[in-house]
Amino acid sequence: MTTTTADLPVVVIGAGPAGLAAAAHLVEHGVEPLVLEAGQAAASAVREWSHVRLFSTWGELTDPAAEKLLAPTGWTKPDPATYPSGGDWAELYLQPLADVLGDRVRVGATVTGVSRTGRDRIVDADRETQPFVVHFTTADGEERVFARAVIDASGTWTTPSPAGASGLAALGEKTAADRISYRVPDLKDPAVRARYAGKRTAVIGSGASAFTALATLADVARDEPGTHAVWILRRGISGSTFGGGEADQLPARGALGLAAKAAVDNGYADAVTGFRTEAIERDTDGRLVLAGEDGRRLDPVDEVIVLTGFRPDLSFLSEIRLGLDERLQAPVELAPLIDPNQHSCGTVYPHGHKELSHPEPGVYLVGMKSYGRAPTFLAMTGYEQVRSVAAAIAGDFESADRVELTLPETGVCGGAGLFDDPAAGQADGGGCCAPAPAPALVQIGVGAPAATVIEEASAGGCCGS
Ligand SMILES: Cc1cc2nc3c(=O)[nH]c(=O)nc-3n(C[C@H](O)[C@H](O)[C@H](O)COP(=O)(O)OP(=O)(O)OC[C@H]3O[C@@H](n4cnc5c(N)ncnc54)[C@H](O)[C@@H]3O)c2cc1C
């Protein structure tokens, strides 16, 4: 790197929890970050799910370097034992952090391309000595900035996966967009509630977001007759379908699955198993009919909520030489550590700059985006990633190489996190440890994890990290 290049800022893409923490770590090392954020405020993605209560406590949601930056401003950390909503996370931690970073965070700046200056991806000559060039758009037009390194912390929120089981949009999915949502709805908002109250809604997906949607729809159904959910699962129902229950080391995460189970057991939702959505057709009255690959056609629904996960947007990195796993679209060294076909426990070995590096030196994908399509990313993972990456960029390899991470296990260790053979649900086992037995049940208040009552949920054993 030339002296000139070394003087350039490190461009961080995205002012979410991972991007802002990366900036804090860079500042701690005396390296100037420039955070480019597409939204009009820091934490724009988190703000879009401000109504969702996190299953992690405040104690697991702040970054140590960020806390150090915030301390002189008089910032006080919220009670570490309590559970914030997305809105709380943004207002009480992420926005103050962006404020203290000041001009180093530029909002309303959408990154559209990253490359080596004067070198497209096929050119080898002098490649590694050229600074990065980052193109972005603002309300005033197009701009570019040069960078010594690029940390992509842009998350996956803007690119939800479709309903189609093939990974492509189901036939008719796009034209049915007026009745499809890809986010957990805020059913406390009267306008949103009116969309689902008294209606029949299909919920597609089997993760924490689907659990939350089912539980909140059940809450609506208690007050609004006619409200009903149809839960579409690719797999069968098994002991691990509802998550780890009480075996989950994050109790509020375990409680989400139990709330979904309660929705089914109490008749507010019907589960349709082994269903791979192939087409979404419009009925004569405008309602939607889900058609499966096996020829099944479900009774019409008024609304569909698709919660099948997220995928990384790699389009603006096309001129950069990335090393991504062909299945997960995660960095090749990281992918085996988080592959849901092997690990459903939610644990991941400590990893940092080495596992997050690419054939193109100086580029890192961190945070939610680093997991590609793998589920179970936790903010704590992202904070350790950016600590290591910032140290490596600053040349402090002693610190960068010393990665430490102990994550709470999900309590679901069937070893088949994404494997969706309908029979796989019944045949839990193998993988990293024993599956959690089916929890027996529940009375749950989603959004109030501290008040959750879990009865007889059996504690399944789980593997160590
Ligand atoms: C509903 C929900 C609940 C969750 N609950 C928990 C929990 O309880 N505990 C936990 O540990 N984790 C939880 N997570 C997972 C994870 O910690 C969060 O998603 C977290 O917000 C990820 O942080 P991030 O910084 O990687 O990405 P994001 O928060 O998505 O931030 C990325 C930022 O990049 C910006 N951006 C995107 N594209 C561009 C671009 N081209 N140019 C510039 N900026 C761009 C976005 O606007 C956004 O502000 C949850 C996730 C979701 C969706």
XYZ file of C-alpha atoms and ligand atoms in Angstrom:
518
model
C 0.000 0.000 0.000
C 1.369 3.416 -0.873
C 1.523 6.189 1.710
C -1.302 7.893 -0.120
C -3.482 4.801 -0.016
C -2.784 4.291 3.683
C -4.115 7.791 4.340
C -7.459 6.976 2.768
C -10.453 6.119 4.936
C -11.843 2.643 5.376
C -15.277 2.678 3.779
C -17.873 0.847 5.836
C -21.066 0.041 3.945
C -24.107 0.291 6.201
C -24.722 2.022 9.535
C -26.365 -0.921 11.239
C -25.104 -2.553 14.447
C -22.154 -4.216 12.682
C -21.134 -1.231 10.545
C -21.259 1.248 13.420
C -19.321 -1.135 15.658
C -16.724 -1.540 12.887
C -16.361 2.231 12.767
C -15.929 2.380 16.548
C -13.169 -0.251 16.438
C -11.402 1.556 13.586
C -11.482 4.823 15.535
C -10.023 3.004 18.533
C -7.111 1.966 16.279
C -6.654 5.485 14.939
C -7.980 4.539 11.484
C -10.541 6.853 9.879
C -13.807 5.175 8.863
C -16.365 6.572 6.446
C -19.712 4.855 6.944
C -22.077 5.102 3.980
C -25.694 4.412 4.889
C -28.459 4.085 2.309
C -31.278 5.082 4.646
C -32.044 8.571 5.865
C -30.865 7.679 9.379
C -28.461 5.260 11.017
C -29.878 1.792 11.681
C -32.437 2.139 8.896
C -32.955 -1.605 8.614
C -33.408 -2.090 12.365
C -35.888 0.793 12.407
C -38.012 -1.069 9.854
C -38.595 -3.804 12.414
C -38.800 -1.440 15.370
C -41.997 -3.172 16.587
C -40.243 -6.547 17.006
C -38.831 -7.317 20.449
C -35.380 -8.860 20.337
C -34.750 -12.218 21.949
C -31.340 -10.988 23.118
C -30.930 -8.798 26.156
C -29.264 -5.398 26.154
C -26.259 -7.126 27.669
C -25.771 -8.978 24.344
C -26.497 -6.106 21.980
C -23.840 -3.458 22.522
C -20.255 -3.494 21.320
C -17.397 -2.818 23.770
C -15.537 -0.335 21.530
C -18.804 1.481 20.867
C -19.455 1.693 24.603
C -16.017 3.255 25.098
C -16.763 5.885 22.448
C -20.145 6.603 23.991
C -19.017 6.805 27.607
C -17.683 10.409 27.526
C -21.011 11.615 26.069
C -22.829 10.638 29.269
C -24.524 7.698 27.543
C -25.798 5.098 29.952
C -26.266 1.509 28.963
C -29.834 0.287 29.416
C -30.386 -2.455 31.994
C -28.384 -5.392 30.563
C -31.005 -7.919 31.674
C -33.895 -6.355 29.724
C -35.061 -6.970 26.161
C -35.233 -3.994 23.774
C -37.437 -3.717 20.722
C -35.786 -2.929 17.398
C -36.936 0.657 17.962
C -35.233 0.771 21.376
C -32.020 -0.673 19.919
C -31.977 2.076 17.269
C -32.926 4.988 19.536
C -31.073 4.151 22.730
C -27.822 2.771 21.309
C -27.356 2.878 17.538
C -28.401 6.504 16.975
C -26.263 7.830 19.871
C -23.352 5.831 18.451
C -23.890 7.341 15.002
C -24.088 10.781 16.634
C -20.756 10.380 18.370
C -19.184 9.191 15.111
C -20.507 12.448 13.595
C -19.378 13.246 10.047
C -17.870 9.805 9.714
C -21.410 8.553 9.053
C -23.072 9.741 5.868
C -26.765 8.908 5.567
C -28.736 8.924 2.332
C -25.738 7.372 0.556
C -26.462 4.101 -1.248
C -23.402 2.171 -2.376
C -23.817 0.990 -5.954
C -20.361 -0.372 -6.786
C -16.973 -1.291 -5.312
C -13.825 -1.892 -7.357
C -10.059 -1.368 -7.451
C -9.282 1.988 -9.007
C -8.640 1.523 -12.698
C -8.767 -2.288 -12.387
C -11.881 -4.251 -13.163
C -12.038 -7.754 -11.756
C -10.064 -9.387 -14.559
C -6.993 -7.132 -14.363
C -4.065 -8.466 -12.290
C -1.397 -5.801 -12.881
C -0.651 -3.755 -9.743
C -4.054 -4.668 -8.480
C -3.273 -4.826 -4.789
C -1.543 -1.456 -4.693
C -4.544 0.372 -6.109
C -6.974 1.975 -3.691
C -10.564 0.830 -3.712
C -13.106 3.060 -5.388
C -16.624 3.078 -4.014
C -19.510 4.510 -6.007
C -22.633 5.695 -4.236
C -25.748 7.683 -4.961
C -27.270 10.465 -2.897
C -30.236 12.768 -3.429
C -27.859 15.015 -5.392
C -26.612 12.363 -7.792
C -23.636 10.029 -8.111
C -20.405 10.272 -6.142
C -17.283 8.215 -5.597
C -14.794 7.910 -2.784
C -11.417 6.160 -2.574
C -10.664 3.761 0.262
C -7.788 1.770 1.731
C -10.149 -1.071 2.644
C -13.861 -1.828 2.436
C -15.992 -3.407 5.142
C -19.377 -4.419 3.764
C -21.832 -4.429 6.681
C -24.911 -3.846 4.549
C -26.915 -6.718 6.019
C -29.501 -8.703 4.118
C -32.698 -6.914 5.107
C -33.353 -5.471 1.635
C -33.257 -8.863 -0.088
C -35.775 -11.274 1.448
C -36.075 -14.772 -0.027
C -39.184 -15.551 -2.053
C -42.067 -17.943 -1.347
C -41.081 -20.306 -4.145
C -39.473 -23.491 -2.831
C -37.015 -23.481 -5.711
C -35.501 -20.254 -4.404
C -37.055 -18.393 -7.332
C -40.237 -16.395 -6.952
C -43.180 -18.782 -7.234
C -45.141 -18.464 -10.457
C -47.549 -15.579 -9.901
C -45.741 -14.375 -6.752
C -44.743 -11.060 -8.256
C -48.180 -10.246 -9.646
C -49.771 -11.110 -6.292
C -47.545 -8.543 -4.538
C -50.515 -6.496 -3.296
C -51.413 -9.328 -0.902
C -47.930 -10.514 0.023
C -45.614 -9.195 2.744
C -42.023 -10.296 3.364
C -41.733 -8.873 6.879
C -43.262 -9.565 10.290
C -46.273 -7.218 10.337
C -46.728 -4.670 13.123
C -50.163 -5.783 14.261
C -50.293 -3.071 16.910
C -50.526 -0.500 14.111
C -54.280 -0.143 13.423
C -53.795 0.182 9.656
C -51.691 -2.978 9.487
C -53.967 -4.819 11.892
C -56.969 -4.050 9.657
C -55.179 -5.837 6.813
C -55.067 -9.123 8.747
C -57.961 -8.917 11.255
C -60.814 -11.233 10.346
C -58.748 -12.588 7.452
C -57.122 -15.861 6.528
C -53.365 -15.494 6.239
C -50.747 -17.955 5.043
C -47.411 -17.719 6.878
C -44.554 -19.363 4.968
C -41.338 -20.118 6.865
C -40.056 -21.866 9.951
C -37.694 -19.491 11.758
C -38.020 -16.973 14.563
C -39.795 -14.474 12.302
C -42.445 -17.017 11.302
C -42.936 -17.907 14.971
C -43.405 -14.220 15.798
C -45.915 -13.719 12.977
C -47.944 -16.773 14.031
C -47.994 -15.705 17.667
C -49.049 -12.140 16.897
C -51.739 -13.325 14.465
C -53.014 -15.585 17.272
C -53.185 -12.518 19.527
C -55.337 -10.773 16.911
C -57.500 -13.896 16.488
C -58.377 -13.823 20.201
C -60.115 -10.464 19.701
C -61.133 -10.534 16.069
C -63.266 -13.481 14.991
C -62.440 -14.946 11.609
C -58.711 -14.276 11.932
C -56.866 -17.452 11.071
C -53.358 -18.437 10.056
C -52.257 -21.255 7.761
C -48.664 -22.150 8.520
C -46.798 -23.506 5.504
C -43.793 -25.695 6.270
C -41.533 -27.529 3.869
C -40.783 -30.122 6.509
C -42.888 -32.253 8.783
C -43.582 -31.373 12.411
C -41.063 -32.751 14.859
C -39.454 -32.037 18.184
C -37.300 -29.348 16.617
C -40.001 -27.612 14.556
C -40.729 -25.099 17.291
C -37.111 -24.413 18.151
C -35.330 -25.382 21.308
C -37.937 -24.246 23.815
C -36.524 -24.240 27.296
C -33.290 -25.832 26.029
C -32.530 -22.635 24.134
C -29.846 -20.734 25.990
C -31.601 -17.546 24.921
C -34.905 -18.027 26.778
C -36.773 -15.413 24.767
C -35.718 -17.071 21.500
C -36.971 -20.421 22.804
C -40.214 -18.766 23.854
C -40.950 -17.626 20.289
C -41.237 -21.218 19.096
C -43.412 -22.117 22.023
C -45.701 -19.203 21.198
C -46.031 -20.546 17.656
C -46.830 -23.981 19.060
C -49.506 -22.429 21.247
C -51.023 -20.751 18.181
C -51.360 -24.162 16.516
C -52.463 -26.038 19.640
C -55.100 -23.428 20.434
C -56.556 -23.624 16.935
C -55.521 -20.177 15.723
C -53.272 -21.671 13.051
C -53.309 -24.849 10.953
C -49.974 -26.325 9.943
C -49.571 -27.569 6.361
C -46.458 -29.720 6.241
C -44.252 -30.985 3.441
C -45.505 -28.183 1.213
C -43.200 -26.659 -1.376
C -44.822 -23.621 -2.928
C -44.665 -23.661 -6.711
C -47.294 -21.111 -7.713
C -49.478 -18.415 -6.204
C -52.686 -18.104 -8.168
C -55.411 -15.470 -7.961
C -58.927 -16.745 -7.207
C -61.951 -15.165 -8.867
C -62.583 -13.045 -5.749
C -58.971 -11.820 -5.702
C -57.843 -14.115 -2.901
C -54.702 -16.180 -3.314
C -54.378 -19.925 -3.769
C -51.036 -21.561 -2.979
C -50.180 -24.476 -5.252
C -47.543 -26.990 -4.219
C -45.003 -28.892 -6.282
C -46.887 -32.097 -5.382
C -50.086 -30.796 -6.981
C -51.816 -29.787 -3.752
C -53.865 -26.579 -3.917
C -54.656 -24.971 -0.584
C -57.884 -23.208 0.340
C -57.753 -19.522 -0.641
C -56.173 -17.002 1.706
C -56.558 -13.236 1.889
C -52.927 -12.517 2.654
C -49.562 -14.250 2.490
C -46.618 -13.487 4.779
C -43.371 -14.894 3.384
C -40.665 -15.346 6.040
C -38.255 -17.691 4.318
C -35.068 -15.873 5.265
C -32.834 -13.355 3.584
C -29.991 -13.483 1.093
C -27.050 -11.167 0.500
C -27.133 -8.532 -2.243
C -23.834 -9.110 -4.022
C -24.653 -6.987 -7.064
C -22.507 -3.981 -6.078
C -19.503 -6.236 -5.401
C -19.342 -7.717 -8.886
C -15.957 -6.091 -9.716
C -14.345 -7.471 -6.567
C -12.793 -10.936 -6.297
C -14.832 -12.592 -3.589
C -14.373 -16.112 -2.266
C -17.890 -17.250 -1.431
C -19.220 -20.663 -0.582
C -21.370 -21.939 -3.438
C -24.230 -22.938 -1.149
C -24.433 -20.297 1.526
C -22.878 -17.311 -0.266
C -20.822 -16.774 2.881
C -17.007 -16.399 2.907
C -15.550 -19.832 2.112
C -13.673 -20.212 5.393
C -16.667 -19.169 7.462
C -19.277 -21.235 5.627
C -18.403 -24.664 7.111
C -18.633 -23.150 10.593
C -22.210 -21.973 10.112
C -23.632 -24.411 7.561
C -27.145 -25.211 8.769
C -26.909 -28.605 7.092
C -24.335 -29.410 9.777
C -25.063 -27.031 12.624
C -28.431 -25.973 13.896
C -27.187 -25.300 17.416
C -26.527 -21.635 16.706
C -22.984 -21.987 17.914
C -20.125 -20.928 15.711
C -16.425 -21.257 16.292
C -14.671 -18.002 17.031
C -13.707 -16.424 13.737
C -12.284 -13.153 12.534
C -10.318 -11.513 9.768
C -8.788 -14.759 8.467
C -12.089 -16.561 7.930
C -13.646 -13.358 6.600
C -10.980 -12.569 4.045
C -11.276 -12.948 0.267
C -8.951 -13.404 -2.681
C -9.202 -9.597 -2.913
C -7.210 -8.379 0.107
C -8.760 -5.514 2.051
C -12.404 -6.448 1.514
C -14.530 -7.990 4.262
C -18.179 -8.968 4.499
C -19.233 -8.718 8.138
C -22.392 -8.797 10.236
C -25.578 -10.378 8.965
C -24.252 -10.342 5.396
C -21.266 -12.499 6.361
C -23.637 -15.395 7.024
C -24.944 -15.300 3.457
C -28.070 -17.436 3.558
C -27.304 -19.163 6.834
C -29.690 -18.377 9.701
C -28.927 -17.813 13.399
C -26.660 -14.775 13.056
C -26.327 -12.901 16.339
C -25.138 -9.345 16.892
C -22.469 -10.653 19.289
C -20.921 -12.553 16.393
C -20.760 -9.401 14.324
C -19.084 -7.428 17.107
C -16.294 -9.983 17.436
C -15.916 -10.092 13.636
C -15.452 -6.342 13.338
C -13.090 -6.193 16.315
C -10.805 -8.650 14.532
C -11.192 -7.095 11.078
C -10.506 -3.548 12.322
C -7.398 -4.765 14.148
C -6.167 -6.510 10.975
C -6.718 -3.396 8.869
C -4.781 -1.396 11.471
C -1.961 -3.947 11.321
C -2.472 -5.207 14.878
C -2.391 -8.913 14.019
C -1.782 -10.031 17.569
C -5.214 -8.692 18.453
C -6.778 -9.613 15.101
C -5.793 -13.275 15.414
C -7.033 -13.626 18.985
C -10.737 -14.299 18.391
C -13.051 -15.282 21.179
C -16.717 -16.036 20.891
C -19.105 -18.051 22.976
C -22.628 -17.997 21.692
C -25.820 -19.185 23.329
C -27.022 -22.458 21.782
C -30.436 -22.682 20.182
C -31.276 -25.989 21.847
C -32.111 -27.394 18.392
C -29.372 -29.674 17.284
C -30.934 -31.977 14.750
C -28.243 -31.080 12.262
C -30.722 -30.260 9.541
C -31.376 -26.567 9.838
C -32.387 -26.104 6.219
C -32.792 -29.656 5.022
C -36.409 -29.797 4.046
C -37.200 -33.369 3.192
C -40.688 -33.670 4.712
C -39.567 -36.877 6.408
C -36.505 -35.193 7.874
C -38.546 -33.665 10.652
C -39.416 -37.072 12.031
C -35.897 -38.320 11.697
C -34.069 -35.763 13.777
C -30.725 -36.856 14.935
C -27.207 -36.862 13.740
C -25.748 -33.444 13.242
C -23.952 -31.827 16.095
C -25.994 -33.222 18.983
C -29.289 -34.653 20.132
C -32.513 -32.875 19.188
C -34.669 -31.189 21.775
C -37.786 -33.247 22.526
C -41.082 -31.597 21.601
C -41.975 -29.038 24.227
C -45.253 -29.798 25.928
C -46.543 -26.317 26.300
C -47.036 -22.932 27.066
C -48.606 -19.693 27.600
C -46.641 -16.961 26.004
C -46.543 -13.247 25.699
C -44.538 -12.329 22.660
C -43.027 -8.955 23.222
C -42.761 -9.600 26.946
C -40.203 -12.359 27.256
C -39.691 -11.732 30.944
C -43.300 -12.687 31.603
C -43.165 -15.839 29.532
C -44.468 -18.951 31.230
C -43.183 -22.223 29.864
C -44.676 -25.370 31.280
C -43.103 -28.762 30.999
C -40.842 -27.786 28.137
C -38.230 -30.455 28.275
C -34.603 -29.516 28.151
C -32.862 -31.298 25.306
C -29.147 -31.757 25.528
C -27.012 -29.842 23.145
C -23.545 -29.923 21.815
C -20.794 -27.641 22.959
C -19.496 -24.962 20.715
C -36.598 -9.147 13.127
C -35.195 -9.451 13.549
C -34.920 -9.736 14.878
C -33.615 -10.006 15.283
N -33.372 -10.278 16.599
C -32.097 -10.488 17.013
C -31.805 -10.714 18.397
O -32.695 -10.752 19.254
N -30.499 -10.897 18.758
C -29.467 -10.857 17.854
O -28.309 -10.992 18.258
N -29.717 -10.680 16.543
C -31.000 -10.496 16.098
N -31.246 -10.298 14.763
C -30.151 -10.524 13.791
C -29.141 -9.365 13.625
O -28.437 -9.097 14.818
C -29.779 -8.093 13.126
O -30.376 -8.315 11.880
C -28.794 -6.935 12.955
O -29.530 -5.803 12.623
C -27.743 -7.205 11.887
O -26.881 -6.117 11.851
P -26.071 -5.695 10.556
O -25.394 -4.413 10.920
O -25.266 -6.820 10.069
O -27.176 -5.421 9.415
P -28.386 -4.396 9.358
O -28.932 -4.095 10.692
O -29.321 -4.931 8.339
O -27.733 -3.041 8.829
C -27.302 -2.903 7.499
C -27.373 -1.432 7.114
O -26.823 -1.290 5.807
C -27.627 -0.396 5.058
N -27.438 -0.716 3.633
C -27.922 -1.793 2.950
N -27.506 -1.738 1.670
C -26.743 -0.621 1.553
C -26.038 -0.009 0.463
N -26.031 -0.560 -0.760
N -25.378 1.144 0.692
C -25.368 1.719 1.930
N -26.034 1.183 2.986
C -26.699 0.031 2.797
C -29.031 -0.664 5.566
O -29.872 0.445 5.329
C -28.796 -0.914 7.054
O -28.895 0.263 7.821
C -32.555 -10.019 14.334
C -32.851 -9.741 12.994
C -34.144 -9.459 12.604
C -34.420 -9.167 11.151
